[in-house]
Short mmCIF file of C-alpha atoms in Angstrom, two decimals:
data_model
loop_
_atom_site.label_atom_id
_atom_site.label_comp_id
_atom_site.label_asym_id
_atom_site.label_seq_id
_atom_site.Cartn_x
_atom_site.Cartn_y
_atom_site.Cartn_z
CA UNK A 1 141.30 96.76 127.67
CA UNK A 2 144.29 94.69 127.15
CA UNK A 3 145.10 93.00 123.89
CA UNK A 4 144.39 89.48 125.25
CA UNK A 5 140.64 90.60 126.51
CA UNK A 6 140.19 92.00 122.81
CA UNK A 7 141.53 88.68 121.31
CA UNK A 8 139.38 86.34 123.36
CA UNK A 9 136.11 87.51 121.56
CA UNK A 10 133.30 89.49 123.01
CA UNK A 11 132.43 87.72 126.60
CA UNK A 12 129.30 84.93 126.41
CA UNK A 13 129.38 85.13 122.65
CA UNK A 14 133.57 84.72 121.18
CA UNK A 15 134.57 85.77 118.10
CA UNK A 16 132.13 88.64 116.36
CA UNK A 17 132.67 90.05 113.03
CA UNK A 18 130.73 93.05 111.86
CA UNK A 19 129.66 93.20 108.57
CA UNK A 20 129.28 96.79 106.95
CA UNK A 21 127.78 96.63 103.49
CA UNK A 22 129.09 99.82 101.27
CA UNK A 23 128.42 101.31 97.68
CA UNK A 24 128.86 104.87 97.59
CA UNK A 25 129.73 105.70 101.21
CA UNK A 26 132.97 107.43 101.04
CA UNK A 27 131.94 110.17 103.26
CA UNK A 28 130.52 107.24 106.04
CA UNK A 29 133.39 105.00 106.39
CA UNK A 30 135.56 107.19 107.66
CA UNK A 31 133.25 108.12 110.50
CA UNK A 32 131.33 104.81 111.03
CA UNK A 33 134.60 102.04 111.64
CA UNK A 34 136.21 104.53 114.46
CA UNK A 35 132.68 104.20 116.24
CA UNK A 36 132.44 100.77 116.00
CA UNK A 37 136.22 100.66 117.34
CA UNK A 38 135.47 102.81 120.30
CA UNK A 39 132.52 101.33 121.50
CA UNK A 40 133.02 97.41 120.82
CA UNK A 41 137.28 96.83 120.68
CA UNK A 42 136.65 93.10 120.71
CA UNK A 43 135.41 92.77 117.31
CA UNK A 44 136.30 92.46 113.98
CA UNK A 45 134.83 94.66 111.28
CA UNK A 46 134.57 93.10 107.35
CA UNK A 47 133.90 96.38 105.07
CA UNK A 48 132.29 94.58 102.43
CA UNK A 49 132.45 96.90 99.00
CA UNK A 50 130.70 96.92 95.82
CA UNK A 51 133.58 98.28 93.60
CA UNK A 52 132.00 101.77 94.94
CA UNK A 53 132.73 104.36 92.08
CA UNK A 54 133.67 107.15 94.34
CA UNK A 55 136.34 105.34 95.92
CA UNK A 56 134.76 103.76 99.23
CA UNK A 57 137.23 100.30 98.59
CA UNK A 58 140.13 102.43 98.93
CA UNK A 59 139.22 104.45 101.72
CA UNK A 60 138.53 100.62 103.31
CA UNK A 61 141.94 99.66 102.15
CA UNK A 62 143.68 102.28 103.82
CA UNK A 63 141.69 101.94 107.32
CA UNK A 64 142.93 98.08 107.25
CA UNK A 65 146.90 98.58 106.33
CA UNK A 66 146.65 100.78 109.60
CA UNK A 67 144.31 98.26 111.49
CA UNK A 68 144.39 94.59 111.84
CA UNK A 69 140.57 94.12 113.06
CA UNK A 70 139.51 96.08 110.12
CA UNK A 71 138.72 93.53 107.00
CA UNK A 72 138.00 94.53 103.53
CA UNK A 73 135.92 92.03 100.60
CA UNK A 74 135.80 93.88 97.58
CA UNK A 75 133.02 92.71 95.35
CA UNK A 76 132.36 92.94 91.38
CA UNK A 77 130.26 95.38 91.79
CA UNK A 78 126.44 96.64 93.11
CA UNK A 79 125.13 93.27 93.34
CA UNK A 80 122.25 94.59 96.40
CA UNK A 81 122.46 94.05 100.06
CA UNK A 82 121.25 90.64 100.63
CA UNK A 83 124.29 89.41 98.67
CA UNK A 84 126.49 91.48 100.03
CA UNK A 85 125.80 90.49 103.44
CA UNK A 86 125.64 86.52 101.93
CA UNK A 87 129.52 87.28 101.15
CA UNK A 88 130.13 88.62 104.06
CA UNK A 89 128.37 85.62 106.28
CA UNK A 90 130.55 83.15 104.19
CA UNK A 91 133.29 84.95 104.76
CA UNK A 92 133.04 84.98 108.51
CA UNK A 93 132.08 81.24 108.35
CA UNK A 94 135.36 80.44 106.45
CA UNK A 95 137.21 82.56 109.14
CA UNK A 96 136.15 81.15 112.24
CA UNK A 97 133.96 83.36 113.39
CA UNK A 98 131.24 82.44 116.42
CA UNK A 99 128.52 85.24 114.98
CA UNK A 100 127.58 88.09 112.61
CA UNK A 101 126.72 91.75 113.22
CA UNK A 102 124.54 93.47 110.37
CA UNK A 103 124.71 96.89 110.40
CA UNK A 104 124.50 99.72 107.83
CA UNK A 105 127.56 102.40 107.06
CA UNK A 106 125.53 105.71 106.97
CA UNK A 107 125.60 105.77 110.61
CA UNK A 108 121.43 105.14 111.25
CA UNK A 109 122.39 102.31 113.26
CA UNK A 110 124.64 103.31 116.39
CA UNK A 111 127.71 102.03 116.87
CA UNK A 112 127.08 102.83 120.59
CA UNK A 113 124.35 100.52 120.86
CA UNK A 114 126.56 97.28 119.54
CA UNK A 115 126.99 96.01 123.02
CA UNK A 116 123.51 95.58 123.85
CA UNK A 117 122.64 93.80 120.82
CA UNK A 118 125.74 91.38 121.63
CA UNK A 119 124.91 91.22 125.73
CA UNK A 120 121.35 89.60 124.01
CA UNK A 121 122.89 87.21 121.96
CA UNK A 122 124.05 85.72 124.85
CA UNK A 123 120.62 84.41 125.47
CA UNK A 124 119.23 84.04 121.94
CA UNK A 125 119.90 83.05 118.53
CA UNK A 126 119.39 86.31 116.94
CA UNK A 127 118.71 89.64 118.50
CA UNK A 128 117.59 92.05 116.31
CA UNK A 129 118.02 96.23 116.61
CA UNK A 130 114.66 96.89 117.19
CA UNK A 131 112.70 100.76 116.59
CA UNK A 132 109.42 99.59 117.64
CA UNK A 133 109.78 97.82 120.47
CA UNK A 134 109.47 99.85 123.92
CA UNK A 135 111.87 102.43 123.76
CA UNK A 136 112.91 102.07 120.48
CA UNK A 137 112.84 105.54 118.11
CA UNK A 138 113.37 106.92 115.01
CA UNK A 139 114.92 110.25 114.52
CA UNK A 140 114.21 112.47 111.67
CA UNK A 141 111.97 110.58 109.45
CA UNK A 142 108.94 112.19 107.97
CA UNK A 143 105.45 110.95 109.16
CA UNK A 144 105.09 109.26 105.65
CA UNK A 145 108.04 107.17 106.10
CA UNK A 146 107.44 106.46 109.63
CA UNK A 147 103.73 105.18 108.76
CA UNK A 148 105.06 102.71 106.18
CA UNK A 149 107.44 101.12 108.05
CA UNK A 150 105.15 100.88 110.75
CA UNK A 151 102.55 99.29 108.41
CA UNK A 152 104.98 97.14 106.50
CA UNK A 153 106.11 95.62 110.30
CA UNK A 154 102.51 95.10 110.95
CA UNK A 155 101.72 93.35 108.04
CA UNK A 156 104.17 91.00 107.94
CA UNK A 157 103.14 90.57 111.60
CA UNK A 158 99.94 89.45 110.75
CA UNK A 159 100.47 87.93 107.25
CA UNK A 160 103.21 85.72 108.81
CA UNK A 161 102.04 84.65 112.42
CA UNK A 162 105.81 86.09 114.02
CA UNK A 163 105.78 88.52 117.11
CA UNK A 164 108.48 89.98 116.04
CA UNK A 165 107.88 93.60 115.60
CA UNK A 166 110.46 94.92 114.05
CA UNK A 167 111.24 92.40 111.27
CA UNK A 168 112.29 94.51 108.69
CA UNK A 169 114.71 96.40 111.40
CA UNK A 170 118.61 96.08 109.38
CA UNK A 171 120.94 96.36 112.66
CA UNK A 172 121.00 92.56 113.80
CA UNK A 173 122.94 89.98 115.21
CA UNK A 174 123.09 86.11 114.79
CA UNK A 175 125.13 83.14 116.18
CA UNK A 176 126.71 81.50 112.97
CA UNK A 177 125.23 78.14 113.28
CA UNK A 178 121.83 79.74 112.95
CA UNK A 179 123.11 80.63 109.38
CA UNK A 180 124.11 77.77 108.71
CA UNK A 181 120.58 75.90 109.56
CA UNK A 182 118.62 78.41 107.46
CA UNK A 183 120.87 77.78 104.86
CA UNK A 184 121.28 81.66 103.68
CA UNK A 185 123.03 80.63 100.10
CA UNK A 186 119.81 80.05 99.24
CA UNK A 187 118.06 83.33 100.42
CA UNK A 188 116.28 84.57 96.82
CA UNK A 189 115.77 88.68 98.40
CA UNK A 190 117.93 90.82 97.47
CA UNK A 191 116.68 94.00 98.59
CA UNK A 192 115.23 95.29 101.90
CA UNK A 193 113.19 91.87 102.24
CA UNK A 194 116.02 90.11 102.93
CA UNK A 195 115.84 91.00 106.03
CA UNK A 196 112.48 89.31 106.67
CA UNK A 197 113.27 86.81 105.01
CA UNK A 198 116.11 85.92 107.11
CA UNK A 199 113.38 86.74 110.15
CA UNK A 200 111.03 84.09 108.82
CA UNK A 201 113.62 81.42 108.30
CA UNK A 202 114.80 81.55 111.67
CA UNK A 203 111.73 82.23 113.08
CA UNK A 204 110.79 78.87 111.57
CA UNK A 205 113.42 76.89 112.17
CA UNK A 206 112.56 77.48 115.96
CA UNK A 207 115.96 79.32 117.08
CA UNK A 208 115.13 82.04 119.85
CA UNK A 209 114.44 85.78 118.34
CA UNK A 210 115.21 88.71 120.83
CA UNK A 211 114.25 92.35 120.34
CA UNK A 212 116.38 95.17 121.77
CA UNK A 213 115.35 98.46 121.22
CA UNK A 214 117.50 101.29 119.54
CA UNK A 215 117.53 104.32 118.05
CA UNK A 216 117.37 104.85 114.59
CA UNK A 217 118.56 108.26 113.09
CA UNK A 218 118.29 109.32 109.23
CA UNK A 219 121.67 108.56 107.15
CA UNK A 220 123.27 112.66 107.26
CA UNK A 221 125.50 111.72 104.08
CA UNK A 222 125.02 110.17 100.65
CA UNK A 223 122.03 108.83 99.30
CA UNK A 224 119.22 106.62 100.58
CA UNK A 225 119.21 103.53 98.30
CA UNK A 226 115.15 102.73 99.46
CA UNK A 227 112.95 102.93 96.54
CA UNK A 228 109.58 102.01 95.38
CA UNK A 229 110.37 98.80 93.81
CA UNK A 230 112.24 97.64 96.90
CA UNK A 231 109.18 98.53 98.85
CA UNK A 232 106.98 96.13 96.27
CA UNK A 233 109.34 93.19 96.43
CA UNK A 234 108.91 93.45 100.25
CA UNK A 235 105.10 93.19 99.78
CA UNK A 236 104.99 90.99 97.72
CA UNK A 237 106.89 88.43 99.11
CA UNK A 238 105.72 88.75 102.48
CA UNK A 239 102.32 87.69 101.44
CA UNK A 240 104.01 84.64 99.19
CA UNK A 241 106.01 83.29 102.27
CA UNK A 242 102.67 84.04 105.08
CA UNK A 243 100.30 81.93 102.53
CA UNK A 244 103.53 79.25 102.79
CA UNK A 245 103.50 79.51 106.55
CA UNK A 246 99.59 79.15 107.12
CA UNK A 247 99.76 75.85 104.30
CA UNK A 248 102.67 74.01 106.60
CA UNK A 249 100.77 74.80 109.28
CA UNK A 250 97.37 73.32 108.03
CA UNK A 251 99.32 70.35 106.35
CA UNK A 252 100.77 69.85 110.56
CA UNK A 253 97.82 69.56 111.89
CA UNK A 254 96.28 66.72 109.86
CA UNK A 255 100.30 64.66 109.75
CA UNK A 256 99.16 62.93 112.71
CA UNK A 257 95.97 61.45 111.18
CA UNK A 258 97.47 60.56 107.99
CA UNK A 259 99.05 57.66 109.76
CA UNK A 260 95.41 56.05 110.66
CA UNK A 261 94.29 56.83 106.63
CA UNK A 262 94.32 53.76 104.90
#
């Protein structure tokens, strides 16, 4: 591919930047960015770092000096990942970027599979990586793991009225306007949640939702940052935002007789 393809953007979509949240992932950056640079040449990456203690920033630093589509926002510190991938949304806003790629630096979401998330986009508002969609798969989780996930998706299935199946799913894309209409500054999740909440917001809003499927394998380096009070949050606030979305609901269908009330 020649320079000038590269520079025009990824076709149907234009400028993409790929956001890759890190704290701790010294031993994942170096392998992650090359894959993303293989298999997707037309987009930008933005290594966003929490002032990782065993030296992920610098490793970033180093990959960008020697790359100029490699971008590097060093943040005050472990702040969680909703608010790292806020900065990083603002960031591609302020840059002139036409849409966002979320996707984690352990290597569970594939590098390889970036261009069919970004050939959907084309079409949608948001396509979203999806493991339990038709073929869509996990790799090397343990049945416990693999029935909560499965649970928590159906949950906030049902709790929230959305067909989307995979809303907690982390590898995602969206066009930036969307993120602009959903207004993500004021997104209050800062753990795994954030992800549906971003799904309910634009779920709401009306924008068009797409699914791809993909295959998910377990991080091989470093340390899972999933825990039980991230799992709560979740819970929690998926039944807070479904009891939200059934009251609008019942409050629309009796707006058009509250004109005829005296």
């Amino acid at each position: 591919m020649s320079g000038n393809e590269a520079d025009s953007g990824y076709p149907g979509v234009g400028r993409v930047l790929v956001i890759i949240p890190t704290y701790n992932e010294s031993e994942n950056v170096r392998l992650i960015v090359p894959r993303v640079r293989k298999s997707t040449p037309q987009v930008d990456i933005l290594i966003a770092d929490d002032n990782s203690p065993d030296g992920t920033g610098a490793i970033a630093d180093e990959m960008a000096a020697a790359d100029p589509r490699i971008k590097v926002l060093h943040r005050e510190g472990k702040q969680g990942l909703g608010a790292a991938y806020i900065a990083g949304f603002n960031w591609a806003h302020e840059h002139g970027y036409d849409a966002v790629v979320e996707m984690d630096a352990d290597g569970s979401h594939a590098p390889e599979e970036l261009p069919r998330l970004l050939d959907a986009l084309r079409g949608a508002d948001a396509v979203i990586g999806s493991r339990w969609v038709r073929g869509g798969k996990v790799i090397n989780w343990p049945v416990r793991r693999l029935i909560l996930s499965r649970g928590a998706n159906f949950y906030t299935r049902v709790v929230m009225g959305m067909g989307v199946k995979d809303a907690t799913g982390g590898y995602r894309a969206y066009r930036l306007p969307v993120l602009r209409k959903i207004d993500v500054d004021t997104v209050t999740s800062r753990g795994y949640s954030f992800q549906v909440e971003l799904t309910h917001r634009t779920h709401r809003h009306g924008f068009r939702i797409v699914e791809v499927p993909i295959t998910f394998a377990e991080r091989e380096h470093g340390v899972s940052k999933m825990s039980g009070s991230i799992i709560k949050e979740a819970l929690w606030k998926v039944t807070v935002w479904g009891a939200q979305s059934r009251r609008d609901s019942i409050r629309r269908m009796f707006k058009p007789n509250e004109d005829r009330w005296p």
